[in-house]
XYZ file of N, CA and C in Angstrom:
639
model
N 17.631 -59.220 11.802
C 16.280 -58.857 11.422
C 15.274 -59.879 11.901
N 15.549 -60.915 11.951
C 15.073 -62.094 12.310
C 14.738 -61.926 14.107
N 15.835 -61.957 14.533
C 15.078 -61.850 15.916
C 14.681 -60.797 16.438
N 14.668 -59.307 15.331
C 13.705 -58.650 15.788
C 12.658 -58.608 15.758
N 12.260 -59.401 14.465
C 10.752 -59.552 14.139
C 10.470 -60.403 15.115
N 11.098 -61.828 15.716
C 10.666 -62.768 16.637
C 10.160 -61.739 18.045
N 11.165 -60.514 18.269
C 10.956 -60.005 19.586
C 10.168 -58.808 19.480
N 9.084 -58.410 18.580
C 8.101 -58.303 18.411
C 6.695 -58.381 18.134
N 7.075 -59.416 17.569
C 5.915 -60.519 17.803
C 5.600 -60.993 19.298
N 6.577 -60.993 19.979
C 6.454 -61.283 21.385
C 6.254 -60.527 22.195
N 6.629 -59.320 22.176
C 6.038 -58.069 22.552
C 4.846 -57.766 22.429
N 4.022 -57.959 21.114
C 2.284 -57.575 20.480
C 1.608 -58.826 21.421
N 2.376 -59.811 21.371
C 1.239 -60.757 21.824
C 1.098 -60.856 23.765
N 2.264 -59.956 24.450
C 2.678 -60.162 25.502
C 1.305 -58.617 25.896
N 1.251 -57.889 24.991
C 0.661 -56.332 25.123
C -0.786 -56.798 25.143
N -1.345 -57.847 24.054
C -2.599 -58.546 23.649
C -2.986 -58.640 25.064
N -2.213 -60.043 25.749
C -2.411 -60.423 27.018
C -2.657 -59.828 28.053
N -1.818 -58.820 28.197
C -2.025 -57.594 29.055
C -3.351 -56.770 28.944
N -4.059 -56.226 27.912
C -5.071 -55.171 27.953
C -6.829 -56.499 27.611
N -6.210 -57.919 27.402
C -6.989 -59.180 27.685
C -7.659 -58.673 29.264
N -6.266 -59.047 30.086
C -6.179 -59.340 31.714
C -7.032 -58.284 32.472
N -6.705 -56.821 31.687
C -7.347 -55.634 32.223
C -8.527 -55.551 31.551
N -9.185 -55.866 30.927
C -10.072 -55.460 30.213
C -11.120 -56.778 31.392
N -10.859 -57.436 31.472
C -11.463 -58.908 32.071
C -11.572 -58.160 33.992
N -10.474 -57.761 34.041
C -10.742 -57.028 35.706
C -11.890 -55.885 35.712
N -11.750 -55.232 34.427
C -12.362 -54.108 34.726
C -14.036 -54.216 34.660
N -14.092 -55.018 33.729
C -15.655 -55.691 33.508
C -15.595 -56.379 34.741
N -15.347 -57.375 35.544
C -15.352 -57.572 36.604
C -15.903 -56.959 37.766
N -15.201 -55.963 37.947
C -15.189 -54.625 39.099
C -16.533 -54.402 38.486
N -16.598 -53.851 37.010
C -18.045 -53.102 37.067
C -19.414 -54.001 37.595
N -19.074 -55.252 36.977
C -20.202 -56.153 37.003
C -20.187 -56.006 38.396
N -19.128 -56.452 39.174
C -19.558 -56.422 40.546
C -20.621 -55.134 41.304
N -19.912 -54.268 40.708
C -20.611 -52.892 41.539
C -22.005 -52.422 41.164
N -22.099 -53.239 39.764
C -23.294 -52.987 39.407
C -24.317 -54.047 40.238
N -24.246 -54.913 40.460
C -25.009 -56.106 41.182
C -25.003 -55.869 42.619
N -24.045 -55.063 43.018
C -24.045 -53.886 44.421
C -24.896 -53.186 44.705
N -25.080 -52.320 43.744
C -25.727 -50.948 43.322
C -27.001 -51.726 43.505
N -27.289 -52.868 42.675
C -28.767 -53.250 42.285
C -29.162 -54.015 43.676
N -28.226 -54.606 44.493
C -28.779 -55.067 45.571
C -29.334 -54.354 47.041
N -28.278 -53.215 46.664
C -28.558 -51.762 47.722
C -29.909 -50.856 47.354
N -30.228 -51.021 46.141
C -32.074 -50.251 45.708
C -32.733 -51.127 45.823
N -32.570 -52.339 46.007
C -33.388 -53.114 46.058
C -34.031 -53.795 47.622
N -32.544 -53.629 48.478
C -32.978 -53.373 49.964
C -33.439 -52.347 50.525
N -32.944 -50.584 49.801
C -33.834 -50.111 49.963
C -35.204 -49.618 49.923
N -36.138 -50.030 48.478
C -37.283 -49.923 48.151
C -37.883 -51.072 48.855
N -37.445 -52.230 49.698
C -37.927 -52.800 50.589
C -37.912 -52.472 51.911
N -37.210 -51.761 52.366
C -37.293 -51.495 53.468
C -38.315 -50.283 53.857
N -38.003 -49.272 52.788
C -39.107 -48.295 53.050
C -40.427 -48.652 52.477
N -40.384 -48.577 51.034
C -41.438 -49.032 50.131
C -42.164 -48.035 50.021
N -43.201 -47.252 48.986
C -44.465 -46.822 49.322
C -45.450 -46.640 50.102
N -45.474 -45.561 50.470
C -47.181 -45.295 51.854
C -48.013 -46.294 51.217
N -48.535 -47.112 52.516
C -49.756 -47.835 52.349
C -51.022 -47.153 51.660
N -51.071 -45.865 51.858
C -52.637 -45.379 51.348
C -51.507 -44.362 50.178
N -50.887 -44.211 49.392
C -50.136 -43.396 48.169
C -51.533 -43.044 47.656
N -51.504 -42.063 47.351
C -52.371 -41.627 46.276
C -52.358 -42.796 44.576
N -53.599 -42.843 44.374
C -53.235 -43.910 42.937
C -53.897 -43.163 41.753
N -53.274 -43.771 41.129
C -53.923 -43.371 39.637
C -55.077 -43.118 39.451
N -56.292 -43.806 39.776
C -57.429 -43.529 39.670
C -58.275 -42.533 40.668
N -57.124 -42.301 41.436
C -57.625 -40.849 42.487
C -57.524 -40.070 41.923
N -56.372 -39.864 41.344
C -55.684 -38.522 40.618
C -57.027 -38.407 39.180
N -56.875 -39.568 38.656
C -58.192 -39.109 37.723
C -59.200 -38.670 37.760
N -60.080 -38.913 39.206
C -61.249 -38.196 40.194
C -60.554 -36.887 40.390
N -59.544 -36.401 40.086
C -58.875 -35.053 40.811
C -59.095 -34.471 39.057
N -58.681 -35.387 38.390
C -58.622 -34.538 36.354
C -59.919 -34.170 36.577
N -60.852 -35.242 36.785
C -62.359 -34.417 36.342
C -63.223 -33.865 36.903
N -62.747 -33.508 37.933
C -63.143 -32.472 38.928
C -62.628 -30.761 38.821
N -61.465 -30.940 38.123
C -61.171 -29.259 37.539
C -61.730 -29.147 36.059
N -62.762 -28.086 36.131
C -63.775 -27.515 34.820
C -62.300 -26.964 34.299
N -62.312 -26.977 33.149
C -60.921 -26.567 32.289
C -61.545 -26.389 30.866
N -60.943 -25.733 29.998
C -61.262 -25.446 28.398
C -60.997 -26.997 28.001
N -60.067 -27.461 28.552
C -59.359 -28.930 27.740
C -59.054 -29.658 28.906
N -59.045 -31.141 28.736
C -58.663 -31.904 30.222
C -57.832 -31.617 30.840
N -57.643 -31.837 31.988
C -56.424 -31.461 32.460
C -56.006 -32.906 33.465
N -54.804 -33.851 32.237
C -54.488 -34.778 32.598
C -53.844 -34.762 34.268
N -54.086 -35.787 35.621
C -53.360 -35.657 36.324
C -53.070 -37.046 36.516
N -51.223 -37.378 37.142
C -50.621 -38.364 37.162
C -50.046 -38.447 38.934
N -50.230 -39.850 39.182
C -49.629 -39.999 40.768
C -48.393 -39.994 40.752
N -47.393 -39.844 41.522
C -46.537 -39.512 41.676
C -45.874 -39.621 43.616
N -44.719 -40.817 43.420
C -44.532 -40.919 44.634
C -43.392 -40.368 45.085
N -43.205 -39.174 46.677
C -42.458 -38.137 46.261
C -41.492 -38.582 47.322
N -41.944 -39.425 48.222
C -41.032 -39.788 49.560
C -41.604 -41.134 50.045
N -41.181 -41.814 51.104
C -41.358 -43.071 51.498
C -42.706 -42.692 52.404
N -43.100 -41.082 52.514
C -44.354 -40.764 53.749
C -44.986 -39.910 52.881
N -44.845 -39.617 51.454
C -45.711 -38.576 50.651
C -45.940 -38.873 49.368
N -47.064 -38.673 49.069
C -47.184 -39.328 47.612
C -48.052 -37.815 46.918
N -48.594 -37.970 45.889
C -49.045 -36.435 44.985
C -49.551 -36.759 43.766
N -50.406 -35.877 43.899
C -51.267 -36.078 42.151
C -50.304 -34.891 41.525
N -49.757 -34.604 40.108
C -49.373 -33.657 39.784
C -50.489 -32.991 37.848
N -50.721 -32.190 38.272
C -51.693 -32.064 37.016
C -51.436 -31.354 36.306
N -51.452 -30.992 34.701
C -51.018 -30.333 33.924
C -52.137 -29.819 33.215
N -52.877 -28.078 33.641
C -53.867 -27.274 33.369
C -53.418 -26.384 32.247
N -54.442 -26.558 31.462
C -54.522 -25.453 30.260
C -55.621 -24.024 30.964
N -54.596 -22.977 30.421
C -54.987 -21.865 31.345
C -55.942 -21.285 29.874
N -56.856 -20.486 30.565
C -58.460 -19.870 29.748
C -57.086 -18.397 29.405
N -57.532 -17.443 28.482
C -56.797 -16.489 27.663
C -57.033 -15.488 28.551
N -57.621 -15.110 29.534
C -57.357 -14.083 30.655
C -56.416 -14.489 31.479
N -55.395 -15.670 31.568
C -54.244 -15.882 32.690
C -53.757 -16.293 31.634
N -52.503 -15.786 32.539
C -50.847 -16.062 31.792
C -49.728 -16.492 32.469
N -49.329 -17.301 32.452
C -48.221 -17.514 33.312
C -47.121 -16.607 32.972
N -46.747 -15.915 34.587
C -45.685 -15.058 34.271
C -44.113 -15.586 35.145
N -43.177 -15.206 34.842
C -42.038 -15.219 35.468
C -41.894 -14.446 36.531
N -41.210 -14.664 37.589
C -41.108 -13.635 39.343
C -39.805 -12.464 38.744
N -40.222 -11.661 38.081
C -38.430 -10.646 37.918
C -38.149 -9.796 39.068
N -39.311 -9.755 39.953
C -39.076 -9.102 40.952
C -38.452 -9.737 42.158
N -38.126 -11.186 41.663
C -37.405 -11.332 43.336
C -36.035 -11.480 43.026
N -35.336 -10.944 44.160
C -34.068 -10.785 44.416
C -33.000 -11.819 45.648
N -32.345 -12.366 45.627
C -32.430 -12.877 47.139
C -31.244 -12.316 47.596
N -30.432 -11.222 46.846
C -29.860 -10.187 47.878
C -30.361 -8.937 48.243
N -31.700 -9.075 48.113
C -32.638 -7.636 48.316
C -32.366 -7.463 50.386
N -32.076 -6.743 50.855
C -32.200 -6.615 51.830
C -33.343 -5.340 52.672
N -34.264 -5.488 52.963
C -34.980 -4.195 53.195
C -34.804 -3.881 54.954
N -34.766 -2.663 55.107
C -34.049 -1.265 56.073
C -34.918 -0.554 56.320
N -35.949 -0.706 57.468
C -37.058 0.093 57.945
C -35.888 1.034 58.077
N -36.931 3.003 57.591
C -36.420 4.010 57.684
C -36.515 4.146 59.366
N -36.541 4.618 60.454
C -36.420 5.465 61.531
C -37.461 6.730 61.563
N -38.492 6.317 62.737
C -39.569 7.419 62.653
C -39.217 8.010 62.874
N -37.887 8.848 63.401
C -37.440 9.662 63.895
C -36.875 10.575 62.453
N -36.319 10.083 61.062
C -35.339 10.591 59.945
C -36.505 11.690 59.460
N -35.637 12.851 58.767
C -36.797 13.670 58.351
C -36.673 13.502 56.697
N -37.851 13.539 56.094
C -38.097 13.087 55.078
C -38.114 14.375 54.111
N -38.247 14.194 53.149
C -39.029 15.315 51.568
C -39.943 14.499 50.841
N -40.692 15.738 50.566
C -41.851 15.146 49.577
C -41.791 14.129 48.185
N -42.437 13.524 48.323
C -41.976 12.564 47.220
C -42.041 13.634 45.801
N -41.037 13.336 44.910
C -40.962 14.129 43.309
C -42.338 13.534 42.688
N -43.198 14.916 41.991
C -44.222 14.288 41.551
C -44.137 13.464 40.300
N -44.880 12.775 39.973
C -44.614 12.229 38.745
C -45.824 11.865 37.613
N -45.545 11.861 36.372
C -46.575 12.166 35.110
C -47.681 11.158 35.384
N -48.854 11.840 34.317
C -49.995 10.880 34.932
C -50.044 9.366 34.314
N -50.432 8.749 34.916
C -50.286 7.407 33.918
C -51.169 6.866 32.691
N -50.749 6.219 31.714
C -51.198 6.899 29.982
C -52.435 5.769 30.295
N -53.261 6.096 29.506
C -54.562 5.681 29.418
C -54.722 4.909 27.942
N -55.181 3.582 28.321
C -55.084 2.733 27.002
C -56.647 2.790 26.738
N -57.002 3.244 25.172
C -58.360 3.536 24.586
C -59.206 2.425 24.671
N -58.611 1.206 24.186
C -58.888 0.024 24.418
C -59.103 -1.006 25.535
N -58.700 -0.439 26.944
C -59.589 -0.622 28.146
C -60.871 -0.854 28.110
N -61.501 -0.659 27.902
C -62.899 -0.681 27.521
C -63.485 -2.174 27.083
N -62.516 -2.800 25.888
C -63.047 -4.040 25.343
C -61.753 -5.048 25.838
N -60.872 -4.262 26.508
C -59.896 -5.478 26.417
C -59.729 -5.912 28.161
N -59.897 -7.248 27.743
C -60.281 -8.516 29.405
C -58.824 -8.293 30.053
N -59.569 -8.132 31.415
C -58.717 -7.583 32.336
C -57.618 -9.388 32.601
N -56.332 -9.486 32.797
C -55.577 -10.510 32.801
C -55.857 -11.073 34.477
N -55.845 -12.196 34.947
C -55.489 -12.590 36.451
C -54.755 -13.316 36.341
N -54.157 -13.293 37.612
C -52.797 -14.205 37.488
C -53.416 -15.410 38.422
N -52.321 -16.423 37.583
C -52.975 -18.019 37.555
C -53.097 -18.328 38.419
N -53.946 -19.379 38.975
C -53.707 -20.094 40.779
C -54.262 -21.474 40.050
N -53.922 -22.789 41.378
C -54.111 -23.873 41.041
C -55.686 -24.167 41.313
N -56.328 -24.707 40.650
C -57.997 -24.599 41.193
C -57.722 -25.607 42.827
N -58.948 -25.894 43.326
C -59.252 -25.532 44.686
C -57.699 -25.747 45.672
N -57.134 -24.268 45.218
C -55.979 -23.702 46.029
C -56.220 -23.252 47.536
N -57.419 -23.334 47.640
C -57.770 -22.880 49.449
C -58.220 -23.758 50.636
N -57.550 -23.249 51.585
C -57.472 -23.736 52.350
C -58.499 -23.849 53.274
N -59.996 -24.562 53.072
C -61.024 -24.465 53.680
C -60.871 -24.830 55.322
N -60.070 -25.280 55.881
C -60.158 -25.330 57.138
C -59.380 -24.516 57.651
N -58.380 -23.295 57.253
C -58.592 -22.194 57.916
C -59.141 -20.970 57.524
N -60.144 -20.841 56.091
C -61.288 -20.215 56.014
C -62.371 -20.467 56.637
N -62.990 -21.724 56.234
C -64.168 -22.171 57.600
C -65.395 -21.859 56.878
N -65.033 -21.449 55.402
C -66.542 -20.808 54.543
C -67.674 -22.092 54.279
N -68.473 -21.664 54.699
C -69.538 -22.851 54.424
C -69.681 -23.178 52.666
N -69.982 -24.745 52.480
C -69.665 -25.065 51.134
C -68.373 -24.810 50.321
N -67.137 -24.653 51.406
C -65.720 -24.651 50.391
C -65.777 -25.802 50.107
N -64.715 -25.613 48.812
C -63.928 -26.976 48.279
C -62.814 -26.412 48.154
N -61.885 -26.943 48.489
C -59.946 -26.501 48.180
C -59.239 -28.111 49.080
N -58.018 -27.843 48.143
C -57.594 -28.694 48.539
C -57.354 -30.264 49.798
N -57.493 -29.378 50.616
C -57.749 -29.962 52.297
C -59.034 -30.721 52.280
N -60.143 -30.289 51.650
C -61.215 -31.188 51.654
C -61.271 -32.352 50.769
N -60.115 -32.655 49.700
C -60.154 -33.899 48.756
C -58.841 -34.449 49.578
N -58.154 -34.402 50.946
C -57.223 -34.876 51.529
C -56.207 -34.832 51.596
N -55.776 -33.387 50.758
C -54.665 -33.180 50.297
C -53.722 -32.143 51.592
N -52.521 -32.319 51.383
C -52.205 -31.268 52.994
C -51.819 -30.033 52.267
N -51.194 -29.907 51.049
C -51.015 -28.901 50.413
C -50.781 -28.955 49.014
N -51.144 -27.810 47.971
C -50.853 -27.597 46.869
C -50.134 -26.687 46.218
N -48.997 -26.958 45.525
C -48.239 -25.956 44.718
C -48.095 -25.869 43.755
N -47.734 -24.428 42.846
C -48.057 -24.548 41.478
C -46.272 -24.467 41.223
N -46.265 -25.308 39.988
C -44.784 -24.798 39.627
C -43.936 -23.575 38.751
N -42.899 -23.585 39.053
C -42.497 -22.031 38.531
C -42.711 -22.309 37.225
N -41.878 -20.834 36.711
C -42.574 -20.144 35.024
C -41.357 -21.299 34.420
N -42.014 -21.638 33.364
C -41.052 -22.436 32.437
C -41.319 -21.971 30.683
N -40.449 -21.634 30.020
C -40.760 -21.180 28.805
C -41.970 -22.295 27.767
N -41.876 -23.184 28.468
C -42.638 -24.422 27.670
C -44.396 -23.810 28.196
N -44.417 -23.478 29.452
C -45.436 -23.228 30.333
C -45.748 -22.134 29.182
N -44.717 -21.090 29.272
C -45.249 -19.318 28.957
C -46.156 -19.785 27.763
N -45.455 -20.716 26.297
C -45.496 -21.043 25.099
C -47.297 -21.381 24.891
N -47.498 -22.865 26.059
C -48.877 -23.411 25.628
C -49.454 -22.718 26.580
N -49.474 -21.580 27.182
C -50.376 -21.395 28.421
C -50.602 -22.584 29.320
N -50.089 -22.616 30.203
C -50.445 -23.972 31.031
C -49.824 -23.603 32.705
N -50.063 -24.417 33.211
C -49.411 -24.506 34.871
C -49.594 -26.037 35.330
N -48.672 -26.062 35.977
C -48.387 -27.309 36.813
C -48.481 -27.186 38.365
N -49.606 -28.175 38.604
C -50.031 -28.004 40.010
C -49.624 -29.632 41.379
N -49.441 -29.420 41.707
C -48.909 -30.550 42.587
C -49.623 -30.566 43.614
N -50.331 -31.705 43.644
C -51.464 -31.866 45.195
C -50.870 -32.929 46.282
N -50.294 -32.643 47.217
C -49.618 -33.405 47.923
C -50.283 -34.236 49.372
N -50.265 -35.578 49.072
C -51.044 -36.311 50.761
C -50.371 -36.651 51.104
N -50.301 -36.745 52.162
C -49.120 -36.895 53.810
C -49.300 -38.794 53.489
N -48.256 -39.483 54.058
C -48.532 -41.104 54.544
C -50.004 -41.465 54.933
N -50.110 -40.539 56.549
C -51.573 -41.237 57.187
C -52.821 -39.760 56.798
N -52.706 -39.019 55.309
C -53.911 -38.664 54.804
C -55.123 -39.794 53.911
N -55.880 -39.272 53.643
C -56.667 -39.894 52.716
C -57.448 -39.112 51.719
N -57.483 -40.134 50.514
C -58.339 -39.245 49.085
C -59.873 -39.113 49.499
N -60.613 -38.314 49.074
C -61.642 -38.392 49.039
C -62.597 -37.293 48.298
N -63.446 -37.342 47.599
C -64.237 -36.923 46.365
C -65.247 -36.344 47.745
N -65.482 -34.913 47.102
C -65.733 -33.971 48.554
C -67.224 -34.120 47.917
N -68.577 -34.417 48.926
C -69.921 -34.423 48.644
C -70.553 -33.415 47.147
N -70.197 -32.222 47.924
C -70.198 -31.074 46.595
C -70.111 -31.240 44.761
N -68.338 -31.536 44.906
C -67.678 -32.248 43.418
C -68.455 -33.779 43.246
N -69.219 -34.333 44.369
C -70.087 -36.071 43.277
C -71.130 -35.106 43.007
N -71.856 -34.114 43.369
C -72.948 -33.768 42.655
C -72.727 -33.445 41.733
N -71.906 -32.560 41.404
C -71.300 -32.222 40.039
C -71.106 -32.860 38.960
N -70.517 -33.820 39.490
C -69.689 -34.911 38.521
C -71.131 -35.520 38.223
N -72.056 -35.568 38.727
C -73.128 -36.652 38.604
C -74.122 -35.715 37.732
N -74.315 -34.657 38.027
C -75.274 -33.719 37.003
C -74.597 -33.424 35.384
N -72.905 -33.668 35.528
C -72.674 -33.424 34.171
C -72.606 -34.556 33.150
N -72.685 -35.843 34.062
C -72.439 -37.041 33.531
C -74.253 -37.692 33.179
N -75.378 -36.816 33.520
C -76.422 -37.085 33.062
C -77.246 -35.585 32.212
């Protein structure tokens, strides 16, 4: 009994040692890979770094108070690539727009021009469509867009403002999100290239300057 207890005791303390030894490698390895990891983001955010002209914070705020909105509409910079940077803004939509979901797209829809040649039948007629009484008082809905969503330099309209004229190369709104449907809202993303630039379009300082006196 005696030297079994001795040759278990020697066993627990031989097992101790063992998951000691591994436990000491394995923290090891990690520490190492972690100080890897941290030296490899760290050569890379130096090597590329941020566009010299990124859009900054206080652009994007010239971009908040430049969209007329029921409620502010906070916007934040946002750097999206080592050559693109973006204001992204979060708009409270007025009670005639709604953000809706796309149910109509498919991406195994395939469409099959008929053949001018196939002979056809008349389309089946069909019932008239019901007439709501309340037409009359109730506001017609539009569907949402990001404010100045246009593209004034290939409209060419005298006195536009859209995007392209505050330096932006393009703007997108983001898809339907149940959080979106909930507060009424949309998310708009104004995106400047590396060698674009911000700029507060003549038009929007008058504005800004008549509402601020």
């Amino acid at each position: 009994m005696a030297r079994r207890g001795a040759f278990g005791s020697l066993l627990l303390a031989t097992l101790l040692q063992c998951q000691q030894f591994v436990t000491g490698v394995a923290l090891d390895a990690l520490r190492g890979g972690l100080l890897r990891s941290l030296e490899g983001d760290t050569r890379v955010a130096i090597d590329e770094g941020p566009p010299s002209n990124a859009v900054t914070r206080a652009e994007c705020n010239w971009l908040s108070k430049s969209i007329l909105a029921s409620e502010d509409a906070p916007c934040v910079s946002v750097l999206l690539a080592a050559n693109a940077s973006a204001c992204v803004c979060n708009i409270k939509l007025p009670r005639n727009m709604k953000p809706m979901p796309d149910t109509f797209s498919s991406p195994a829809h395939i469409w099959i021009d008929n053949d001018a040649g196939f002979t056809t039948f008349a389309p089946v007629a069909t019932l008239a469509p019901p007439v709501d009484p309340r037409a009359a008082v109730v506001v017609v809905e539009n569907a949402p867009r990001c404010p100045f969503s246009t593209n004034c330099t290939e409209t060419r309209t005298p006195g536009c403002v859209g995007f392209d004229t505050f330096g932006f190369r393009s703007v997108h709104m983001g898809a339907f999100t149940s959080n979106a449907g909930h507060f009424n809202t949309i998310s708009c993303r104004y995106t400047l290239d590396a060698d674009g630039k911000f700029q507060v379009p003549p038009k929007v300082q008058q504005m800004l300057v008549k509402m601020a006196n």
